[in-house]
Amino acid sequence: MVTADLLANAVVAGLLLGGFYAAVAIGLAIIFGQLDIVNIAHPAFIIAGAYTAYILNSRFGIDPVLIGVLAAPLFFLAGAGIYRVYYGAFERTGQESLSGLAFFFGLMFIIEVVLILVYGVDYRLVQAGYIGESWRIGFVDLPFRMLVPFVVAVALTAGIYLYLARTFTGRAIQAVAQDRLALQLMGVNPIRVKQWAFGLGIATAAIAGALLIIIGPVEPSVGRQYIGRAFAIVVLGGMGSISGMFIAALILGIVESLVNTFMGPSWAPAVAFGVLLLTLALRPSGLFGR
Amino acid sequence: MANSLSIEGVRAGYGAVQVLEGISLAVRDGETVALLGTNGAGKSTLMKAVMGIVTPSAGRIAAVIDDVEHDLVGKTPEEVVDLGIALVPEGRRLFPKLTVQENLLMGASRRAARGRIDENLAFCFETFPVLAERRGQLAGSMSGGEQQMLALARAIMTAPKILLIDEPSVGLAPIFVARTVEKIAELKRRFGLTVLMAEQNFTQAIKIADRGYVIVHGHIEFEGESRESMQNNDMIRRLYLGM
């Protein structure tokens, strides 16, 4: 039965979930949307971020969001290093499409297996004062474990959006996939730009991972559930458009939440692909393609 | 301070295909030199060799920038640009999904250009009022003539001393060709640029060139020391003027 409060709660929960999805997809909006690199391991980096939050939170009791922010520079360096390897091994010789994909597949499994070997397959979680608290506005529930990730994700999205639009490096990141040689003619080294952008994309995974483990317990293979969603959001958002990606994430979150509430949770995983197929059929450049 | 370009005995090509068969030419300080030739003669390849996009197999390419000589062979395009040499490439190569203003700002990426960004942007908008009107529009959605103006303005944003322009007239309606050539002359005057311009359109190129070279099958077929000597040359009259 559809009641007003059930509907309102489903929409609000979906909105909060969608905000979190934006944090999951934003790194991919840069790496896949702007750089055209099919980094299928992105959700695995998010899991690595979640485990970083788990380890430091359980050992030192640091707030998970703070851990995410502090770990971001390390993830940036790891990302820059991985791009260097990817460039040297595949992109330079033009083998990125198939071998590159296999490279990221392999990376995904390595991250998963290392986490399983070290921490096992048990679900891990973090402690923070606000997890378990919630606000109630009228009949709408706002659990903090969803609200905090939403707020952080909005801040992250706004930050990346402004960075890409307002800085020289940000504009170069947008330009590098459009015309590499033209970028060189502006006196900019495209490899360095891509390395920086890849690092930036991976850095967002540290924060997204912290948000993931605030929302609920995490085990090493849950990242796989986000591969389809993250890619669907980037494509829906029009490949590389940050504002488009954000709106696509909110739409997906809301639709998923409605399906979850009114049709049952088993349908929810099909939503991302359903929305993606529909969009590609009706508007191949995504909802907000330039 | 003086800026000049000298190319001596340059041979270059793509894989097994040799395009430049030993080219020598010079652009002296403050000159506008026209490089004339038909499609496939090697004009673009020569420009690419100067910019480090194509590596010559033999010969020497050197530029004097502010009285300092630099050897260009072996440098990457971004290093050449950073010395103060800009190329308006064939086909314009704008960033189609960036706005006009974003394209212009991309031009000012190198450190020496960032300090002059406001001044140069104001100058570009003044010289090309259409770009000011369309500053928020995506570059890919503009007409060919407007795109050529943007490509020129974007190169100016790199604050160059030497400007190479590859076939500015290609794909433009005659009215835009004339206007583009006038703008090049204006930019050169205002910025004190040294210019090398590749063109097929002799009539337009000779309007602003101090002198020129005719390139045929990868070598210099004729060198005209003045505008008059170009106009009176038999081969040019035959090839370009149909006389």
Coordinates of C-alpha atoms in Angstrom, one line a residue:
Chain A
M1 CA 0.0 0.0 0.0
V2 CA 1.3 3.4 -0.9
T3 CA 0.9 5.9 1.9
A4 CA 2.2 9.5 2.0
D5 CA 4.6 8.9 4.8
L6 CA 6.0 5.7 3.2
L7 CA 6.5 7.5 -0.1
A8 CA 8.1 10.6 1.6
N9 CA 10.4 8.4 3.6
A10 CA 11.3 6.4 0.5
V11 CA 12.1 9.5 -1.5
V12 CA 14.2 11.1 1.3
A13 CA 16.1 7.8 1.9
G14 CA 16.7 7.6 -1.9
L15 CA 18.0 11.2 -2.0
L16 CA 20.4 10.5 0.8
L17 CA 21.5 7.2 -0.8
G18 CA 21.9 9.1 -4.1
G19 CA 24.2 11.6 -2.5
F20 CA 26.4 8.7 -1.3
Y21 CA 26.3 7.3 -4.9
A22 CA 27.7 10.6 -6.1
A23 CA 30.7 10.1 -3.9
V24 CA 31.1 6.6 -5.2
A25 CA 30.9 7.7 -8.9
I26 CA 32.8 11.0 -8.8
G27 CA 36.2 9.4 -9.1
L28 CA 35.0 7.4 -12.0
A29 CA 33.5 10.6 -13.6
I30 CA 37.0 11.9 -13.7
I31 CA 38.9 8.6 -14.6
F32 CA 36.3 7.1 -17.0
G33 CA 34.3 10.2 -18.0
Q34 CA 37.2 12.6 -18.6
L35 CA 40.2 10.4 -19.2
D36 CA 38.5 7.5 -20.9
I37 CA 40.2 5.0 -18.7
V38 CA 38.0 2.0 -17.8
N39 CA 39.0 1.7 -14.2
I40 CA 36.9 -1.2 -13.3
A41 CA 38.8 -1.5 -10.0
H42 CA 37.4 1.8 -8.7
P43 CA 34.9 0.2 -6.3
A44 CA 37.8 -2.0 -5.0
F45 CA 39.7 1.2 -4.1
I46 CA 36.5 2.4 -2.3
I47 CA 36.6 -0.8 -0.3
A48 CA 40.3 -0.2 0.5
G49 CA 39.2 3.2 1.7
A50 CA 36.5 1.6 3.9
Y51 CA 39.0 -0.8 5.4
T52 CA 41.4 2.1 6.0
A53 CA 38.6 3.8 8.0
Y54 CA 37.9 0.6 9.8
I55 CA 41.5 0.0 10.8
L56 CA 42.2 3.5 12.1
N57 CA 38.8 3.8 13.7
S58 CA 39.0 0.5 15.6
R59 CA 42.6 1.1 16.6
F60 CA 42.6 4.8 17.5
G61 CA 39.0 5.8 17.5
I62 CA 39.4 8.5 14.9
D63 CA 36.2 9.7 13.2
P64 CA 35.8 7.8 9.9
V65 CA 35.1 11.0 7.8
L66 CA 38.4 12.5 9.1
I67 CA 40.2 9.3 8.3
G68 CA 38.8 9.5 4.7
V69 CA 40.1 13.1 4.3
L70 CA 43.5 12.2 5.8
A71 CA 43.9 9.1 3.7
A72 CA 43.0 10.9 0.5
P73 CA 46.6 12.2 -0.2
L74 CA 47.9 8.7 0.2
F75 CA 45.3 7.3 -2.2
F76 CA 46.3 10.2 -4.5
L77 CA 49.9 9.0 -4.5
A78 CA 48.9 5.4 -5.0
G79 CA 46.6 6.4 -8.0
A80 CA 49.4 8.5 -9.6
G81 CA 51.7 5.5 -9.3
I82 CA 49.2 3.1 -10.8
Y83 CA 48.6 5.5 -13.7
R84 CA 52.4 5.6 -14.3
V85 CA 52.4 1.8 -14.5
Y86 CA 49.3 1.7 -16.7
Y87 CA 50.7 4.4 -19.0
G88 CA 54.1 2.7 -19.4
A89 CA 52.7 -0.8 -19.9
F90 CA 49.6 -0.2 -22.0
E91 CA 48.6 3.4 -23.0
R92 CA 52.0 4.3 -24.5
T93 CA 51.8 1.4 -26.8
G94 CA 48.1 1.8 -27.6
Q95 CA 47.0 -1.5 -25.9
E96 CA 44.8 0.2 -23.3
S97 CA 41.4 -1.1 -24.5
L98 CA 41.8 -4.8 -23.8
S99 CA 45.0 -5.3 -21.8
G100 CA 44.2 -2.1 -19.8
L101 CA 40.9 -3.5 -18.8
A102 CA 42.5 -6.8 -17.8
F103 CA 45.0 -4.8 -15.7
F104 CA 42.2 -3.1 -13.7
F105 CA 40.4 -6.4 -13.4
G106 CA 43.5 -7.9 -11.9
L107 CA 44.0 -4.9 -9.6
M108 CA 40.4 -5.3 -8.4
F109 CA 41.1 -9.0 -7.5
I110 CA 44.4 -8.2 -5.9
I111 CA 42.8 -5.6 -3.6
E112 CA 40.0 -8.0 -2.7
V113 CA 42.2 -11.0 -2.1
V114 CA 44.7 -9.0 0.1
L115 CA 41.8 -7.7 2.2
I116 CA 40.4 -11.3 2.5
L117 CA 43.8 -12.7 3.4
V118 CA 44.4 -10.1 6.1
Y119 CA 41.0 -9.5 7.5
G120 CA 38.9 -12.4 6.4
V121 CA 35.4 -12.3 4.9
D122 CA 33.7 -11.0 8.1
Y123 CA 31.7 -7.8 7.9
R124 CA 33.6 -4.9 9.5
L125 CA 32.2 -1.6 10.8
V126 CA 33.2 1.7 12.4
Q127 CA 32.1 3.4 15.6
A128 CA 31.1 7.0 15.7
G129 CA 28.8 9.0 18.0
Y130 CA 26.4 9.9 15.3
I131 CA 25.9 6.4 13.8
G132 CA 22.6 5.2 15.2
E133 CA 21.3 8.7 15.9
S134 CA 18.6 10.2 13.7
W135 CA 16.5 13.3 13.2
R136 CA 12.8 13.1 12.7
I137 CA 11.1 15.9 10.8
G138 CA 7.3 15.3 10.8
F139 CA 7.0 11.7 9.7
V140 CA 10.3 11.7 7.8
D141 CA 13.2 9.9 9.2
L142 CA 16.8 11.2 8.7
P143 CA 19.2 8.7 10.0
F144 CA 22.7 10.2 10.6
R145 CA 24.4 7.2 9.1
M146 CA 22.9 8.3 5.8
L147 CA 22.8 12.1 6.4
V148 CA 26.5 12.4 7.2
P149 CA 27.6 10.6 4.0
F150 CA 25.1 12.8 2.0
V151 CA 26.6 16.0 3.4
V152 CA 30.2 14.9 2.9
A153 CA 29.4 13.7 -0.7
V154 CA 27.7 17.0 -1.6
A155 CA 30.8 18.9 -0.3
L156 CA 33.1 16.5 -2.2
T157 CA 31.1 17.0 -5.4
A158 CA 31.1 20.8 -5.1
G159 CA 34.8 20.8 -4.4
I160 CA 35.7 18.7 -7.4
Y161 CA 33.2 20.7 -9.6
L162 CA 34.9 24.0 -8.7
Y163 CA 38.3 22.5 -9.0
L164 CA 37.7 21.3 -12.6
A165 CA 35.9 24.5 -13.6
R166 CA 38.1 27.1 -12.0
T167 CA 41.8 25.9 -12.0
F168 CA 44.3 25.5 -14.8
T169 CA 44.9 21.9 -14.0
G170 CA 41.1 21.3 -13.7
R171 CA 40.5 22.7 -17.2
A172 CA 43.5 20.7 -18.5
I173 CA 41.9 17.5 -17.1
Q174 CA 38.7 18.3 -19.0
A175 CA 40.8 19.1 -22.2
V176 CA 43.2 16.1 -22.2
A177 CA 40.7 13.6 -23.5
Q178 CA 39.3 16.0 -26.1
D179 CA 42.6 16.7 -27.8
R180 CA 45.9 15.6 -26.5
L181 CA 48.0 17.3 -29.1
A182 CA 46.2 20.6 -28.7
L183 CA 46.9 20.4 -24.9
Q184 CA 50.6 20.0 -25.7
L185 CA 50.3 23.1 -28.0
M186 CA 49.2 25.0 -24.8
G187 CA 52.5 24.0 -23.3
V188 CA 51.0 21.3 -21.0
N189 CA 52.3 17.8 -20.6
P190 CA 49.2 15.5 -21.1
I191 CA 50.7 12.5 -19.3
R192 CA 51.3 14.6 -16.2
V193 CA 47.8 15.9 -16.4
K194 CA 46.4 12.4 -16.7
Q195 CA 48.5 11.2 -13.8
W196 CA 47.3 14.0 -11.6
A197 CA 43.7 13.4 -12.6
F198 CA 43.9 9.7 -12.0
G199 CA 45.4 10.4 -8.6
L200 CA 42.6 12.8 -7.8
G201 CA 40.0 10.2 -8.8
I202 CA 41.5 7.5 -6.6
A203 CA 41.8 10.1 -3.7
T204 CA 38.0 10.4 -3.8
A205 CA 37.8 6.7 -3.2
A206 CA 39.3 7.1 0.3
I207 CA 36.5 9.4 1.2
A208 CA 33.8 7.4 -0.5
G209 CA 35.1 4.3 1.3
A210 CA 34.8 6.0 4.7
L211 CA 31.2 7.0 3.8
L212 CA 30.4 3.4 2.7
I213 CA 31.4 2.0 6.1
I214 CA 29.5 4.7 8.0
I215 CA 26.3 3.6 6.1
G216 CA 26.8 -0.1 6.9
P217 CA 29.2 -3.0 7.6
V218 CA 31.6 -3.8 4.8
E219 CA 33.3 -7.0 3.6
P220 CA 35.9 -7.2 0.8
S221 CA 33.7 -8.2 -2.1
V222 CA 30.8 -5.7 -1.6
G223 CA 32.6 -3.4 -4.0
R224 CA 31.3 -5.4 -6.9
Q225 CA 27.8 -4.3 -6.2
Y226 CA 29.0 -0.8 -7.1
I227 CA 30.7 -1.4 -10.4
G228 CA 27.5 -1.4 -12.4
R229 CA 26.0 1.5 -10.4
A230 CA 29.1 3.7 -10.7
F231 CA 29.5 3.2 -14.4
A232 CA 25.8 3.7 -15.0
I233 CA 25.8 7.0 -13.1
V234 CA 28.8 8.3 -15.1
V235 CA 27.2 7.4 -18.4
L236 CA 23.8 8.8 -17.3
G237 CA 25.5 12.0 -16.2
G238 CA 26.9 12.5 -19.7
M239 CA 30.5 11.2 -19.3
G240 CA 32.6 13.5 -17.3
S241 CA 30.0 16.2 -16.4
I242 CA 30.2 16.5 -12.7
S243 CA 26.8 18.2 -12.3
G244 CA 25.2 15.6 -14.6
M245 CA 26.8 12.8 -12.6
F246 CA 25.4 14.3 -9.3
I247 CA 21.9 14.5 -10.6
A248 CA 22.1 11.0 -12.2
A249 CA 23.3 9.7 -8.8
L250 CA 20.3 11.3 -7.0
I251 CA 17.9 9.9 -9.6
L252 CA 19.3 6.4 -9.3
G253 CA 19.2 6.6 -5.5
I254 CA 15.6 7.7 -5.5
V255 CA 14.4 5.2 -8.1
E256 CA 16.3 2.4 -6.2
S257 CA 14.8 3.4 -2.9
L258 CA 11.3 3.5 -4.4
V259 CA 11.7 0.1 -6.0
N260 CA 13.1 -1.2 -2.8
T261 CA 10.2 0.1 -0.8
F262 CA 7.3 -0.8 -3.1
M263 CA 8.6 -3.8 -5.1
G264 CA 11.1 -5.5 -2.7
P265 CA 14.8 -5.4 -2.3
S266 CA 15.5 -8.1 -4.8
W267 CA 14.6 -5.7 -7.6
A268 CA 16.9 -3.0 -6.5
P269 CA 20.1 -4.2 -8.2
A270 CA 18.3 -4.2 -11.6
V271 CA 17.4 -0.6 -11.3
A272 CA 20.8 0.8 -12.3
F273 CA 20.9 -1.2 -15.5
G274 CA 17.2 -0.6 -16.2
V275 CA 17.6 3.2 -15.9
L276 CA 20.9 2.9 -18.0
L277 CA 19.3 0.9 -20.8
L278 CA 16.3 3.2 -20.9
T279 CA 18.5 6.3 -21.1
L280 CA 20.8 4.9 -23.7
A281 CA 17.8 4.0 -25.8
L282 CA 16.2 7.4 -25.5
R283 CA 19.2 9.7 -25.1
P284 CA 22.5 8.1 -26.1
S285 CA 24.7 11.0 -24.9
G286 CA 23.4 10.6 -21.3
L287 CA 20.9 12.8 -19.5
F288 CA 23.3 15.8 -19.4
G289 CA 25.8 15.1 -22.2
R290 CA 27.4 18.3 -23.6
Chain B
M1 CA 64.9 41.8 -28.2
A2 CA 65.1 39.7 -31.3
N3 CA 63.2 36.6 -32.2
S4 CA 63.9 34.5 -35.2
L5 CA 63.6 31.0 -36.6
S6 CA 66.1 29.1 -38.8
I7 CA 65.7 25.8 -40.4
E8 CA 68.6 24.1 -42.2
G9 CA 68.5 21.0 -44.3
V10 CA 65.6 19.4 -42.5
R11 CA 64.5 15.9 -43.6
A12 CA 61.5 14.4 -42.0
G13 CA 58.5 12.2 -42.6
Y14 CA 56.2 9.6 -41.2
G15 CA 57.6 6.1 -41.0
A16 CA 58.9 5.1 -44.4
V17 CA 57.3 8.1 -46.1
Q18 CA 59.8 10.9 -46.5
V19 CA 58.0 14.3 -46.7
L20 CA 60.6 16.9 -46.2
E21 CA 63.7 16.4 -48.5
G22 CA 66.1 18.9 -47.0
I23 CA 64.4 22.1 -46.3
S24 CA 66.1 25.3 -45.4
L25 CA 64.4 28.6 -44.6
A26 CA 64.7 31.5 -42.2
V27 CA 62.3 33.9 -40.5
R28 CA 64.0 37.0 -39.3
D29 CA 63.0 39.2 -36.4
G30 CA 59.7 40.8 -36.9
E31 CA 59.0 39.3 -40.3
T32 CA 55.9 37.7 -41.7
V33 CA 57.0 34.9 -44.0
A34 CA 54.6 33.0 -46.2
L35 CA 55.2 29.3 -46.9
L36 CA 53.3 28.5 -50.0
G37 CA 52.6 25.1 -51.5
T38 CA 49.9 22.8 -52.6
N39 CA 48.3 20.0 -50.5
G40 CA 50.9 17.4 -49.5
A41 CA 53.9 19.6 -50.3
G42 CA 55.1 19.4 -46.7
K43 CA 54.0 22.7 -45.2
S44 CA 52.3 21.1 -42.2
T45 CA 55.1 18.6 -41.7
L46 CA 57.5 21.5 -41.5
M47 CA 55.4 23.2 -38.9
K48 CA 55.1 20.0 -36.9
A49 CA 58.9 19.5 -37.1
V50 CA 59.4 23.0 -35.6
M51 CA 57.0 22.2 -32.8
G52 CA 58.5 18.8 -32.0
I53 CA 55.4 16.9 -33.1
V54 CA 57.5 15.2 -35.9
T55 CA 61.1 14.5 -35.2
P56 CA 63.5 15.3 -38.2
S57 CA 65.8 12.6 -39.3
A58 CA 68.4 15.2 -40.3
G59 CA 69.0 18.9 -40.2
R60 CA 68.9 21.7 -37.7
I61 CA 66.0 23.7 -36.3
A62 CA 66.9 26.6 -34.1
A63 CA 65.0 29.6 -32.7
V64 CA 66.2 32.8 -31.1
I65 CA 63.9 33.9 -28.4
D66 CA 64.7 37.2 -26.7
D67 CA 68.3 37.1 -28.1
V68 CA 68.9 33.5 -26.7
E69 CA 69.3 30.7 -29.2
H70 CA 67.6 27.4 -28.6
D71 CA 68.0 24.1 -30.5
L72 CA 64.5 22.8 -31.1
V73 CA 65.2 19.3 -32.4
G74 CA 64.6 16.7 -29.7
K75 CA 62.3 19.0 -27.6
T76 CA 58.7 18.0 -26.9
P77 CA 55.9 20.2 -28.1
E78 CA 55.2 21.5 -24.6
E79 CA 58.9 22.5 -24.3
V80 CA 58.8 24.3 -27.6
V81 CA 55.6 26.2 -26.6
D82 CA 57.2 27.1 -23.3
L83 CA 60.0 28.8 -25.1
G84 CA 57.5 31.2 -26.6
I85 CA 56.6 29.6 -29.9
A86 CA 53.0 28.9 -30.7
L87 CA 51.3 27.0 -33.5
V88 CA 47.8 27.6 -34.8
P89 CA 47.4 24.0 -36.1
E90 CA 45.8 22.7 -39.2
G91 CA 42.1 22.0 -38.5
R92 CA 42.3 24.4 -35.5
R93 CA 42.2 21.7 -32.9
L94 CA 40.1 23.6 -30.3
F95 CA 38.7 21.8 -27.3
P96 CA 35.1 21.4 -28.6
K97 CA 33.5 20.7 -25.2
L98 CA 35.0 23.6 -23.5
T99 CA 33.6 27.1 -23.7
V100 CA 35.2 29.9 -25.7
Q101 CA 36.5 31.4 -22.5
E102 CA 37.8 28.1 -21.2
N103 CA 39.6 27.5 -24.5
L104 CA 41.3 30.9 -24.2
L105 CA 42.3 30.2 -20.6
M106 CA 43.8 26.9 -21.6
G107 CA 46.1 29.0 -23.8
A108 CA 47.4 30.8 -20.8
S109 CA 48.5 27.6 -19.0
R110 CA 52.3 28.1 -19.3
R111 CA 53.8 30.1 -16.4
A112 CA 55.0 33.1 -18.6
A113 CA 51.4 33.5 -19.9
R114 CA 49.6 33.4 -16.6
G115 CA 51.1 36.7 -15.5
R116 CA 49.6 38.4 -18.5
I117 CA 46.3 36.6 -18.5
D118 CA 44.0 39.6 -17.9
E119 CA 45.8 41.8 -20.3
N120 CA 45.8 39.2 -23.0
L121 CA 42.2 38.1 -22.5
A122 CA 41.1 41.7 -22.7
F123 CA 43.1 42.1 -25.9
C124 CA 41.6 39.0 -27.5
F125 CA 38.1 40.1 -26.7
E126 CA 38.8 43.5 -28.1
T127 CA 40.4 42.2 -31.3
F128 CA 37.7 39.5 -31.7
P129 CA 34.5 40.9 -30.4
V130 CA 32.6 37.8 -31.5
L131 CA 34.6 35.8 -28.9
A132 CA 33.5 38.2 -26.2
E133 CA 29.9 37.8 -27.2
R134 CA 30.2 34.0 -27.3
R135 CA 32.5 33.5 -24.3
G136 CA 30.1 31.1 -22.6
Q137 CA 29.3 29.0 -25.8
L138 CA 31.0 25.6 -26.5
A139 CA 33.8 26.0 -29.0
G140 CA 32.5 23.0 -31.0
S141 CA 29.2 24.8 -31.7
M142 CA 30.7 27.8 -33.5
S143 CA 31.1 28.3 -37.2
G144 CA 34.4 27.6 -39.0
G145 CA 35.3 31.3 -39.2
E146 CA 34.6 31.9 -35.5
Q147 CA 36.6 28.8 -34.6
Q148 CA 39.6 30.1 -36.6
M149 CA 39.4 33.4 -34.7
L150 CA 39.3 31.4 -31.4
A151 CA 42.3 29.3 -32.5
L152 CA 44.3 32.4 -33.3
A153 CA 43.2 34.1 -30.0
R154 CA 44.1 30.9 -28.0
A155 CA 47.6 30.9 -29.5
I156 CA 48.0 34.6 -28.6
M157 CA 47.0 33.6 -25.0
T158 CA 50.2 31.6 -24.8
A159 CA 52.0 34.9 -25.1
P160 CA 54.3 33.8 -28.0
K161 CA 57.2 35.6 -29.6
I162 CA 57.1 33.5 -32.7
L163 CA 53.7 32.4 -34.2
L164 CA 53.3 29.6 -36.7
I165 CA 50.0 29.5 -38.5
D166 CA 49.1 26.4 -40.6
E167 CA 46.6 27.1 -43.4
P168 CA 44.3 29.6 -41.7
S169 CA 42.1 29.8 -44.8
V170 CA 41.2 26.1 -45.1
G171 CA 37.4 25.5 -45.0
L172 CA 36.6 29.2 -44.6
A173 CA 34.3 31.3 -46.8
P174 CA 36.2 33.9 -48.8
I175 CA 35.0 36.8 -46.7
F176 CA 36.3 35.0 -43.6
V177 CA 39.6 34.3 -45.2
A178 CA 40.2 38.0 -45.9
R179 CA 39.1 38.9 -42.4
T180 CA 41.3 36.2 -40.8
V181 CA 44.4 37.5 -42.7
E182 CA 43.7 41.0 -41.6
K183 CA 43.5 39.9 -38.0
I184 CA 46.8 38.1 -38.3
A185 CA 48.4 41.3 -39.5
E186 CA 46.8 43.2 -36.6
L187 CA 48.0 40.6 -34.0
K188 CA 51.5 40.7 -35.5
R189 CA 51.6 44.5 -35.3
R190 CA 50.2 44.8 -31.8
F191 CA 52.3 42.0 -30.3
G192 CA 55.5 42.5 -32.3
L193 CA 55.3 38.9 -33.4
T194 CA 57.5 37.0 -35.8
V195 CA 55.2 35.0 -38.0
L196 CA 55.5 32.0 -40.3
M197 CA 52.3 31.3 -42.2
A198 CA 51.6 28.3 -44.3
E199 CA 49.0 28.9 -47.0
Q200 CA 47.6 27.7 -50.3
N201 CA 45.9 30.9 -51.0
F202 CA 48.6 33.0 -52.5
T203 CA 46.5 36.1 -53.1
Q204 CA 45.5 36.4 -49.4
A205 CA 48.9 35.4 -48.0
I206 CA 50.9 37.9 -50.0
K207 CA 48.7 40.7 -48.7
I208 CA 50.5 40.5 -45.3
A209 CA 53.7 38.6 -46.0
D210 CA 57.0 40.5 -46.2
R211 CA 58.4 37.7 -48.3
G212 CA 57.9 34.0 -48.9
Y213 CA 59.0 30.5 -50.0
V214 CA 57.3 28.1 -52.3
I215 CA 57.6 24.5 -51.2
V216 CA 57.1 21.7 -53.8
H217 CA 57.4 18.0 -53.0
G218 CA 59.3 18.6 -49.8
H219 CA 61.9 21.1 -50.9
I220 CA 62.1 24.8 -51.4
E221 CA 61.4 25.5 -55.1
F222 CA 61.6 29.3 -54.9
E223 CA 62.5 31.9 -52.4
G224 CA 61.1 35.4 -52.9
E225 CA 63.0 38.1 -51.2
S226 CA 60.2 40.6 -51.4
R227 CA 56.5 40.9 -52.0
E228 CA 57.1 42.1 -55.5
S229 CA 59.5 39.4 -56.4
M230 CA 56.9 36.9 -55.3
Q231 CA 54.2 38.5 -57.4
N232 CA 56.4 38.7 -60.4
N233 CA 57.8 35.1 -60.3
D234 CA 56.8 33.0 -63.3
M235 CA 56.1 29.8 -61.4
I236 CA 53.9 31.6 -58.8
R237 CA 52.0 33.3 -61.6
R238 CA 51.5 30.0 -63.3
L239 CA 50.6 28.0 -60.2
Y240 CA 48.6 30.4 -58.1
L241 CA 47.5 33.2 -60.3
G242 CA 46.6 31.2 -63.5
M243 CA 48.6 33.6 -65.7

